[in-house]
Coordinates of C-alpha atoms in Angstrom, one line a residue:
Chain A
M1 CA 32.2 55.2 -30.6
S2 CA 32.3 58.9 -30.1
E3 CA 34.6 60.4 -27.5
P4 CA 33.6 60.4 -23.8
V5 CA 31.9 63.5 -22.3
V6 CA 34.1 63.3 -19.3
S7 CA 37.4 61.5 -19.0
M8 CA 39.5 61.5 -15.8
K9 CA 43.0 60.1 -15.9
N10 CA 44.9 59.2 -12.7
I11 CA 43.1 61.8 -10.6
S12 CA 44.1 62.4 -6.9
Y13 CA 42.9 65.0 -4.6
A14 CA 43.5 65.8 -0.9
Y15 CA 42.0 68.4 1.5
D16 CA 45.0 69.5 3.5
Q17 CA 46.7 66.1 4.2
K18 CA 43.5 64.0 3.9
T19 CA 43.3 62.0 0.7
V20 CA 39.8 62.0 -0.7
L21 CA 40.4 60.7 -4.2
N22 CA 43.2 58.3 -4.9
H23 CA 44.3 57.7 -8.6
I24 CA 40.9 57.6 -10.2
N25 CA 40.5 56.6 -13.8
F26 CA 37.1 56.7 -15.4
E27 CA 35.1 57.9 -18.3
I28 CA 31.5 58.9 -18.9
P29 CA 30.5 57.8 -22.4
K30 CA 28.4 60.0 -24.5
G31 CA 24.7 59.3 -23.9
A32 CA 25.3 57.4 -20.7
F33 CA 23.0 57.5 -17.7
M34 CA 25.5 57.0 -15.0
G35 CA 24.8 56.4 -11.3
L36 CA 27.5 57.4 -8.9
L37 CA 27.3 55.5 -5.6
G38 CA 29.5 55.5 -2.5
P39 CA 29.5 56.2 1.2
N40 CA 29.5 59.7 2.7
G41 CA 33.0 61.1 2.6
G42 CA 33.8 58.8 -0.2
G43 CA 34.7 61.7 -2.5
K44 CA 31.5 61.9 -4.7
T45 CA 31.0 65.6 -4.2
T46 CA 34.8 66.2 -4.7
L47 CA 34.7 64.3 -7.9
I48 CA 31.8 66.5 -9.2
K49 CA 33.7 69.7 -8.2
L50 CA 36.7 68.5 -10.2
I51 CA 34.4 67.9 -13.2
L52 CA 32.9 71.4 -12.8
G53 CA 36.4 72.9 -12.5
L54 CA 35.6 74.2 -9.0
L55 CA 38.6 72.3 -7.7
K56 CA 41.9 71.5 -9.4
P57 CA 43.3 67.9 -9.1
D58 CA 46.6 67.5 -7.2
E59 CA 47.5 64.9 -9.8
G60 CA 46.1 63.7 -13.1
S61 CA 44.1 65.3 -15.8
V62 CA 40.4 65.9 -16.6
Q63 CA 39.0 66.2 -20.1
L64 CA 35.6 67.7 -20.8
L65 CA 33.8 67.1 -24.2
G66 CA 37.1 66.1 -25.7
G67 CA 39.4 68.9 -24.6
P68 CA 41.5 69.6 -21.5
I69 CA 39.5 71.2 -18.7
G70 CA 42.0 74.2 -18.4
K71 CA 40.9 75.3 -21.9
F72 CA 37.2 74.5 -21.5
K73 CA 35.0 77.6 -22.0
D74 CA 31.6 76.1 -22.7
W75 CA 30.5 75.9 -19.1
N76 CA 26.8 76.3 -19.9
R77 CA 27.1 73.0 -21.8
I78 CA 27.4 71.4 -18.4
G79 CA 24.3 71.5 -16.2
F80 CA 24.5 71.1 -12.4
V81 CA 21.7 70.6 -10.0
S82 CA 23.2 70.7 -6.5
Q83 CA 22.1 69.1 -3.3
K84 CA 21.6 72.6 -2.0
A85 CA 19.0 73.3 -4.6
N86 CA 16.7 71.5 -2.2
S87 CA 17.4 73.8 0.7
F88 CA 17.0 77.2 -0.8
N89 CA 15.0 79.9 0.9
K90 CA 11.5 78.6 0.4
G91 CA 10.0 82.0 0.9
F92 CA 11.9 83.7 -1.8
P93 CA 9.5 85.7 -3.9
A94 CA 10.3 84.4 -7.4
T95 CA 8.1 82.8 -10.0
V96 CA 9.1 79.6 -11.8
F97 CA 9.8 81.6 -14.9
E98 CA 12.1 83.9 -13.0
V99 CA 14.0 81.0 -11.3
V100 CA 14.5 79.2 -14.7
S101 CA 15.7 82.5 -16.2
T102 CA 18.6 82.6 -13.9
G103 CA 20.0 79.7 -15.8
L104 CA 20.5 82.0 -18.8
T105 CA 21.9 85.0 -16.9
A106 CA 25.6 84.2 -17.4
N107 CA 25.1 82.9 -20.9
V108 CA 23.4 86.1 -22.1
G109 CA 26.1 88.3 -20.6
Y110 CA 26.4 91.6 -18.8
F111 CA 24.3 94.6 -19.9
R112 CA 22.1 92.6 -22.1
F113 CA 18.4 91.8 -21.7
F114 CA 16.5 88.6 -22.3
N115 CA 15.0 88.7 -25.8
K116 CA 12.0 86.8 -27.3
N117 CA 14.3 83.9 -28.2
H118 CA 15.6 83.6 -24.6
K119 CA 12.0 83.7 -23.2
E120 CA 10.9 80.9 -25.5
K121 CA 13.9 78.8 -24.3
I122 CA 12.8 79.4 -20.7
I123 CA 9.2 78.3 -21.5
Q124 CA 10.4 75.3 -23.4
A125 CA 12.6 74.2 -20.5
I126 CA 9.7 74.5 -18.1
D127 CA 7.5 72.6 -20.6
Q128 CA 10.1 69.8 -20.8
V129 CA 10.0 69.1 -17.1
G130 CA 6.2 69.1 -17.3
M131 CA 5.7 72.3 -15.2
L132 CA 4.2 74.6 -17.8
E133 CA 1.0 75.3 -15.9
Y134 CA 3.1 76.6 -12.9
T135 CA 5.1 79.1 -15.0
H136 CA 3.9 82.1 -13.1
E137 CA 3.5 80.5 -9.7
N138 CA 5.8 81.4 -6.8
I139 CA 8.4 78.7 -6.4
G140 CA 7.8 78.5 -2.7
N141 CA 4.3 77.2 -3.3
L142 CA 5.5 74.1 -5.1
S143 CA 6.3 70.7 -3.5
G144 CA 9.9 69.5 -3.1
G145 CA 9.6 67.2 -6.1
Q146 CA 8.2 70.0 -8.3
Q147 CA 10.9 72.4 -7.1
Q148 CA 13.5 69.8 -8.1
R149 CA 12.1 69.8 -11.7
I150 CA 12.3 73.6 -11.8
F151 CA 16.0 73.4 -10.9
I152 CA 16.5 70.9 -13.7
A153 CA 14.7 73.2 -16.1
R154 CA 17.1 76.0 -15.0
S155 CA 20.0 73.8 -16.4
L156 CA 18.1 72.8 -19.5
V157 CA 17.8 76.3 -20.8
N158 CA 21.4 76.1 -21.9
D159 CA 21.0 72.9 -23.9
P160 CA 23.5 71.0 -21.7
Q161 CA 25.3 67.9 -23.0
L162 CA 26.0 66.7 -19.6
L163 CA 23.7 67.1 -16.6
I164 CA 25.1 66.4 -13.1
L165 CA 22.6 65.8 -10.3
D166 CA 23.8 65.6 -6.7
E167 CA 21.4 63.6 -4.6
P168 CA 18.3 65.1 -6.3
T169 CA 15.7 62.8 -4.8
V170 CA 16.5 63.3 -1.1
G171 CA 13.3 64.2 0.6
V172 CA 11.1 63.4 -2.4
D173 CA 8.3 60.8 -1.9
Y174 CA 8.3 57.5 -3.8
E175 CA 5.7 58.4 -6.5
N176 CA 7.6 61.6 -7.3
V177 CA 10.9 59.8 -7.4
Q178 CA 9.4 57.5 -10.1
R179 CA 8.2 60.5 -12.1
F180 CA 11.6 62.1 -11.6
Y181 CA 13.3 59.1 -13.2
E182 CA 10.8 59.1 -16.1
L183 CA 11.9 62.7 -16.7
L184 CA 15.5 61.8 -16.6
H185 CA 14.9 59.0 -19.1
R186 CA 13.2 61.4 -21.4
L187 CA 16.1 63.8 -21.3
N188 CA 18.5 61.0 -21.8
D189 CA 16.6 59.4 -24.8
E190 CA 15.0 62.4 -26.5
R191 CA 17.7 65.1 -26.0
Q192 CA 20.7 62.8 -25.7
I193 CA 21.8 64.4 -22.5
T194 CA 24.4 62.5 -20.7
L195 CA 23.5 62.1 -17.1
L196 CA 25.6 61.7 -14.0
L197 CA 23.5 61.1 -10.9
V198 CA 24.9 60.9 -7.4
T199 CA 22.6 59.0 -5.1
H200 CA 22.3 56.7 -2.1
D201 CA 19.3 55.0 -3.4
T202 CA 21.0 51.9 -4.9
G203 CA 17.8 50.0 -5.4
T204 CA 16.2 52.6 -7.7
I205 CA 19.3 53.7 -9.6
T206 CA 20.2 50.2 -10.6
E207 CA 16.8 49.9 -12.3
H208 CA 17.4 53.0 -14.4
A209 CA 21.0 53.7 -15.0
T210 CA 23.1 52.4 -17.9
D211 CA 26.3 52.5 -15.9
I212 CA 27.1 52.3 -12.2
V213 CA 30.2 53.7 -10.6
C214 CA 31.1 53.0 -7.0
L215 CA 33.5 55.4 -5.3
N216 CA 35.2 55.3 -1.9
K217 CA 38.5 57.1 -2.3
T218 CA 39.3 54.8 -5.1
L219 CA 37.1 53.4 -7.8
H220 CA 35.7 50.2 -6.5
F221 CA 33.3 49.3 -9.2
H222 CA 32.6 50.5 -12.8
G223 CA 30.2 48.5 -14.8
K224 CA 26.6 47.7 -15.8
P225 CA 23.8 47.7 -13.2
E226 CA 23.2 43.9 -13.6
E227 CA 26.8 43.3 -12.6
Y228 CA 26.4 45.6 -9.6
T229 CA 23.3 43.9 -8.4
S230 CA 24.8 40.4 -8.8
L231 CA 27.6 41.4 -6.3
S232 CA 27.4 39.7 -2.9
E233 CA 27.0 41.5 0.4
K234 CA 30.6 40.6 1.1
D235 CA 31.8 42.4 -2.0
L236 CA 29.8 45.5 -1.1
S237 CA 31.2 45.5 2.4
V238 CA 34.6 45.8 0.9
F239 CA 33.5 48.9 -1.1
Y240 CA 31.8 50.6 1.7
G241 CA 34.3 49.6 4.4
H242 CA 31.5 48.2 6.7
P243 CA 28.9 45.4 6.6
V244 CA 26.1 46.1 4.1
N245 CA 22.6 44.7 4.0
I246 CA 21.1 44.7 0.5
V247 CA 17.6 45.9 0.6
T248 CA 15.8 45.1 -2.6
H249 CA 12.9 47.3 -3.9
N250 CA 10.1 45.1 -5.0
H251 CA 7.5 47.6 -6.2
Chain B
M1 CA -3.4 120.0 -0.2
L2 CA -0.6 119.9 -2.7
A3 CA -0.9 123.6 -3.4
D4 CA 1.9 124.7 -1.0
F5 CA 4.2 122.1 -2.4
L6 CA 3.8 123.4 -5.9
E7 CA 3.9 127.1 -4.9
Y8 CA 7.0 127.4 -2.7
D9 CA 10.4 126.5 -4.3
F10 CA 11.9 124.9 -1.2
L11 CA 8.8 122.7 -0.8
R12 CA 8.8 121.8 -4.5
Y13 CA 12.3 120.5 -4.4
T14 CA 11.6 118.5 -1.2
F15 CA 8.6 117.1 -2.9
L16 CA 10.4 116.1 -6.1
T17 CA 13.3 114.7 -4.1
G18 CA 10.8 112.7 -2.1
L19 CA 9.4 111.3 -5.4
L20 CA 12.9 110.2 -6.4
I21 CA 13.8 108.5 -3.1
G22 CA 10.4 106.8 -3.1
I23 CA 11.6 105.0 -6.2
I24 CA 15.3 104.3 -5.5
A25 CA 15.0 103.3 -1.8
P26 CA 12.5 100.5 -2.3
L27 CA 14.2 99.5 -5.6
L28 CA 17.4 98.6 -3.8
G29 CA 15.5 97.6 -0.7
T30 CA 14.0 94.7 -2.6
F31 CA 17.4 93.1 -3.1
I32 CA 18.5 94.1 0.4
V33 CA 15.5 92.3 2.0
V34 CA 15.8 89.1 0.0
R35 CA 19.5 88.9 0.7
R36 CA 18.7 89.3 4.4
L37 CA 20.7 92.4 4.7
S38 CA 18.0 94.7 6.1
L39 CA 20.2 96.0 8.9
I40 CA 22.9 97.1 6.6
A41 CA 20.9 100.1 5.7
D42 CA 20.8 101.1 9.4
A43 CA 24.6 100.7 9.8
L44 CA 25.2 102.8 6.7
S45 CA 22.8 105.5 7.8
H46 CA 24.7 105.9 11.0
V47 CA 28.0 106.2 9.1
T48 CA 26.3 108.8 6.9
L49 CA 25.4 110.7 10.1
A50 CA 29.1 110.8 11.0
G51 CA 29.8 112.3 7.5
I52 CA 27.1 114.9 7.9
A53 CA 28.4 115.8 11.4
F54 CA 31.9 116.1 9.9
G55 CA 30.5 118.4 7.1
L56 CA 28.6 120.6 9.7
L57 CA 31.7 120.8 11.8
L58 CA 33.8 122.1 8.9
E59 CA 31.0 124.6 8.1
K60 CA 31.0 125.8 11.7
K61 CA 34.7 126.0 12.2
F62 CA 35.5 127.7 8.9
A63 CA 32.3 129.6 8.5
V64 CA 32.3 128.7 4.8
T65 CA 30.9 125.6 3.1
L66 CA 33.9 123.7 1.8
I67 CA 31.9 120.6 1.3
T68 CA 28.1 120.4 1.8
P69 CA 26.9 117.9 4.4
L70 CA 25.2 115.9 1.6
Y71 CA 28.6 115.3 0.0
S72 CA 30.5 114.5 3.2
G73 CA 27.7 112.2 4.3
M74 CA 27.8 110.5 0.9
A75 CA 31.6 110.1 1.1
F76 CA 31.4 108.5 4.6
S77 CA 28.6 106.3 3.6
V78 CA 30.4 104.9 0.5
I79 CA 33.6 104.3 2.5
G80 CA 31.5 102.6 5.2
S81 CA 29.9 100.4 2.6
I82 CA 33.2 99.3 1.3
F83 CA 34.3 98.5 4.8
I84 CA 31.2 96.4 5.4
E85 CA 31.8 94.4 2.3
K86 CA 35.4 93.8 3.3
L87 CA 34.4 92.8 6.8
R88 CA 31.8 90.4 5.4
G89 CA 34.7 88.8 3.6
V90 CA 36.8 88.6 6.8
Y91 CA 34.0 87.0 8.9
K92 CA 32.6 84.6 6.4
A93 CA 30.7 82.5 8.9
Y94 CA 29.4 85.5 10.8
Q95 CA 28.8 88.1 8.2
E96 CA 26.3 90.1 10.2
I97 CA 29.0 91.1 12.6
A98 CA 30.0 93.7 10.1
I99 CA 26.8 95.6 10.9
P100 CA 27.4 96.4 14.6
I101 CA 31.0 97.2 13.9
I102 CA 30.2 99.8 11.2
L103 CA 27.1 101.0 13.1
S104 CA 28.9 101.7 16.3
G105 CA 31.8 103.2 14.4
G106 CA 29.5 105.6 12.8
V107 CA 27.8 106.6 16.0
G108 CA 31.2 107.0 17.7
L109 CA 32.5 109.3 15.1
S110 CA 29.3 111.3 15.0
V111 CA 29.5 111.9 18.8
I112 CA 33.1 113.0 18.5
F113 CA 32.4 115.5 15.7
I114 CA 29.3 116.8 17.4
S115 CA 31.1 117.5 20.6
I116 CA 34.1 119.1 18.9
A117 CA 31.6 121.5 17.3
D118 CA 29.8 122.0 20.6
G119 CA 26.5 120.8 19.1
F120 CA 24.6 121.9 16.0
N121 CA 21.1 122.7 17.5
T122 CA 18.1 122.2 15.2
E123 CA 20.2 121.4 12.1
L124 CA 21.2 118.0 13.5
F125 CA 17.6 117.3 14.6
N126 CA 16.6 117.7 10.9
Y127 CA 19.1 115.2 9.9
L128 CA 18.0 112.7 12.5
F129 CA 14.3 112.8 11.7
G130 CA 14.1 114.4 8.3
S131 CA 12.8 117.7 7.3
V132 CA 10.4 119.1 4.7
S133 CA 12.4 122.3 4.2
A134 CA 15.9 121.1 4.0
V135 CA 16.4 120.3 0.3
S136 CA 18.2 122.9 -1.7
I137 CA 18.1 123.1 -5.5
N138 CA 21.7 121.9 -5.6
D139 CA 20.9 118.9 -3.4
F140 CA 17.9 118.1 -5.6
Y141 CA 20.1 118.0 -8.8
T142 CA 22.7 115.9 -7.0
I143 CA 20.0 113.4 -5.9
L144 CA 18.4 113.5 -9.4
G145 CA 21.8 112.5 -10.8
I146 CA 22.2 109.7 -8.2
S147 CA 18.7 108.4 -8.9
I148 CA 19.3 108.2 -12.7
F149 CA 22.6 106.4 -12.1
I150 CA 21.0 103.9 -9.7
V151 CA 18.0 103.1 -11.9
M152 CA 20.3 102.7 -14.9
I153 CA 22.7 100.3 -13.1
V154 CA 20.0 98.2 -11.6
G155 CA 18.3 98.0 -15.0
L156 CA 21.4 96.9 -16.7
L157 CA 22.5 94.4 -14.1
Y158 CA 19.0 93.3 -13.1
K159 CA 19.4 89.7 -14.1
E160 CA 22.8 89.4 -12.5
L161 CA 21.5 91.0 -9.2
F162 CA 18.5 88.7 -9.3
S163 CA 20.5 85.5 -10.0
L164 CA 22.9 86.3 -7.2
S165 CA 20.1 87.1 -4.7
F166 CA 18.3 83.9 -5.5
D167 CA 21.2 81.4 -5.6
E168 CA 24.6 82.8 -5.1
E169 CA 26.4 79.5 -5.5
H170 CA 24.7 78.7 -8.8
A171 CA 25.3 82.2 -10.1
T172 CA 29.0 82.1 -9.2
I173 CA 29.5 78.6 -10.8
S174 CA 27.9 79.9 -14.0
G175 CA 30.5 82.7 -14.2
I176 CA 28.9 85.8 -12.7
H177 CA 31.4 88.0 -10.9
A178 CA 29.7 88.0 -7.5
K179 CA 32.3 90.0 -5.6
A180 CA 32.4 92.9 -8.0
I181 CA 28.6 93.1 -8.3
H182 CA 28.1 92.9 -4.5
L183 CA 30.6 95.8 -4.0
L184 CA 28.9 97.9 -6.7
F185 CA 25.5 97.1 -5.1
I186 CA 26.5 98.1 -1.6
V187 CA 28.0 101.4 -2.9
L188 CA 24.7 102.1 -4.6
T189 CA 23.0 101.4 -1.3
A190 CA 25.3 103.9 0.4
L191 CA 24.3 106.5 -2.2
V192 CA 20.6 106.0 -1.7
I193 CA 20.9 106.3 2.0
A194 CA 22.9 109.5 1.7
A195 CA 20.3 110.9 -0.7
S196 CA 17.3 109.9 1.4
I197 CA 18.6 111.2 4.7
R198 CA 17.6 114.9 4.1
I199 CA 13.9 113.9 4.0
V200 CA 13.6 110.7 6.0
G201 CA 16.3 111.2 8.5
V202 CA 19.2 109.0 9.7
L203 CA 17.1 107.0 12.2
L204 CA 14.3 106.1 9.8
V205 CA 16.0 105.8 6.4
S206 CA 16.2 102.0 6.5
A207 CA 12.4 101.9 7.1
L208 CA 11.9 103.4 3.6
M209 CA 14.1 100.7 2.1
T210 CA 12.5 97.7 3.9
L211 CA 8.9 98.4 5.0
P212 CA 7.5 98.8 1.4
V213 CA 9.3 95.6 0.5
A214 CA 8.0 93.8 3.5
A215 CA 4.4 94.9 2.6
S216 CA 4.7 93.9 -1.1
M217 CA 6.3 90.6 -0.3
R218 CA 3.1 89.4 1.3
I219 CA 1.0 89.9 -1.8
A220 CA 3.2 89.9 -4.9
K221 CA 3.6 87.1 -7.3
G222 CA 7.3 86.9 -8.2
F223 CA 10.2 89.2 -7.8
K224 CA 9.5 91.8 -10.5
Q225 CA 6.0 92.3 -9.3
M226 CA 7.3 92.7 -5.7
M227 CA 9.8 95.3 -6.9
F228 CA 7.1 97.4 -8.7
L229 CA 4.7 97.1 -5.8
S230 CA 7.4 98.2 -3.4
I231 CA 8.0 101.3 -5.4
I232 CA 4.3 102.1 -5.5
F233 CA 4.1 101.7 -1.7
G234 CA 7.2 103.7 -1.3
E235 CA 5.8 106.6 -3.3
I236 CA 2.5 106.5 -1.4
A237 CA 4.3 106.6 1.9
V238 CA 6.6 109.5 0.8
V239 CA 3.8 111.7 -0.7
A240 CA 1.3 111.1 2.1
G241 CA 4.0 111.4 4.7
L242 CA 5.4 114.6 3.4
I243 CA 2.0 116.3 3.1
T244 CA 0.8 115.3 6.5
G245 CA 4.2 116.1 8.1
Y246 CA 4.1 119.6 6.6
Y247 CA 0.6 120.4 7.7
L248 CA 1.0 118.9 11.2
S249 CA 4.5 120.3 11.6
I250 CA 5.9 116.9 12.3
P251 CA 9.3 115.8 10.8
P252 CA 8.4 113.8 7.7
G253 CA 10.5 110.9 8.7
G254 CA 7.9 110.0 11.3
T255 CA 4.9 110.4 9.1
I256 CA 6.5 108.5 6.2
V257 CA 7.3 105.6 8.4
L258 CA 3.8 105.6 9.9
V259 CA 2.2 105.5 6.5
S260 CA 4.6 102.7 5.5
L261 CA 3.5 100.8 8.6
I262 CA -0.2 101.3 7.8
I263 CA 0.4 99.9 4.3
L264 CA 2.3 97.0 5.8
L265 CA -0.5 96.2 8.2
I266 CA -3.1 96.3 5.4
S267 CA -1.0 94.0 3.2
I268 CA -0.6 91.5 6.1
A269 CA -4.4 91.6 6.7
A270 CA -5.0 91.2 2.9
K271 CA -2.8 88.2 2.9
K272 CA -4.6 86.7 5.9
Y273 CA -7.9 87.0 4.0
N274 CA -6.2 85.4 1.1
F275 CA -6.2 88.3 -1.3
T276 CA -3.6 88.2 -3.9
L277 CA -3.3 90.3 -7.1
K278 CA -4.1 87.3 -9.2
K279 CA -7.3 86.6 -7.3
A280 CA -8.4 90.2 -7.6
H281 CA -7.7 89.9 -11.3
E282 CA -9.8 86.7 -11.6
N283 CA -12.6 88.3 -9.7
N284 CA -12.6 91.3 -12.0
L285 CA -12.8 88.9 -15.0
Q286 CA -15.7 87.1 -13.5
K287 CA -17.6 90.3 -13.0
K288 CA -17.1 91.1 -16.6

């Protein structure tokens, strides 16, 4: 088996005195489609920030693509679609093409222009998320689900090995959530992109993910979706710190 | 109608300068508007006024021109812009508070300089509302240099400026130096304002940076198109404003702003009747 994309050893992190992550050990295997579950304030976003190098752990070490994070330079190999991508200024006058091009900005570098090759990459990424016909449409005219695809395309232009999505389906209707997961499967299968998806929607993620991780300060669960769904309400209450009602999705 | 502008030197330099600021003001204005910083231009123009008053004061006290008002205005404007950027860093949650601080500071200093000098008569009036006859050949060359510099920097850093304007968080995560670029950008803005003040005037310079953008935002598809349309609208406003201002003996600041407002109203109406450039293009194709 090849080396994991992300490997966290004994990670702890606290904001001021408040511990958010307590001795976390976990790995994201290459090619995985991992769902990250947990209550609000359980440290999901902090964990992502640690992987992205935006925060430094108080304790422990992070390895990205086989090397220590301190020496990691290939940041464009890691795509990130933030929760905030949903709440951008809807009236911003930019076309889909222009938005996706911002994914390449840092990669291309200062004082350089986009060449033909870059433009092809942008078009390819838009095509990959099935939005080619909207290439020259203003982003503000698209639906929430379509905008979400555009933000994924923005990450895809850099051929990421790992794509991190922070609650991407909030505010997206059921049908588009299904199409969204189809897209993620395509990226996972065809382009071998490892996925880490933060979500509250336990019903849907357990149908799609290959691995489930449950985080509430410490790692409460790490295993296959079948194992997660076979957990009792009592077990889940322990994870979440309050009683849980399992709601099954029978679509 | 253009004849006088081509014939007389002083009018010719005003006209050429007008063409330059018709490009650079909306060019930077596009970024200013989408970053919701429209009022920064106003704050900086008032700081520039303080600089100009300072220059005029030196001129009056020493009876020689040590530093022309254009240069002193520019110096104050650039210093003011750096202060704004610093203040925005200090009040992270209330960044707009930098604007009234700098604006009132500028007006305060202006009042002090003006009263020390016992007033400047018509000269100051020209700076407030603009003038068709105020651009010297030296001013023109300075503004030409500034314009070339600004177009070059915006061209070279276009994708970074655009990325930062659209999604600052994402741009910063991907490794773009947000702080340095913001600082450079606001210094450029200060230069544009100082350059434009001779023609448009302190009180109306921000209009030339924002009104053409507001108009093109209604009908443009995408950011680049909005930028080019803004420049076209800016040029129309400057040319039409300068000519009518000259023939009607009205300070051009007023006429330029009025033309900009008319363009804005037309674009709002056009949007209301669902006219976009793409549709016009499709209609043309159908006719063929």
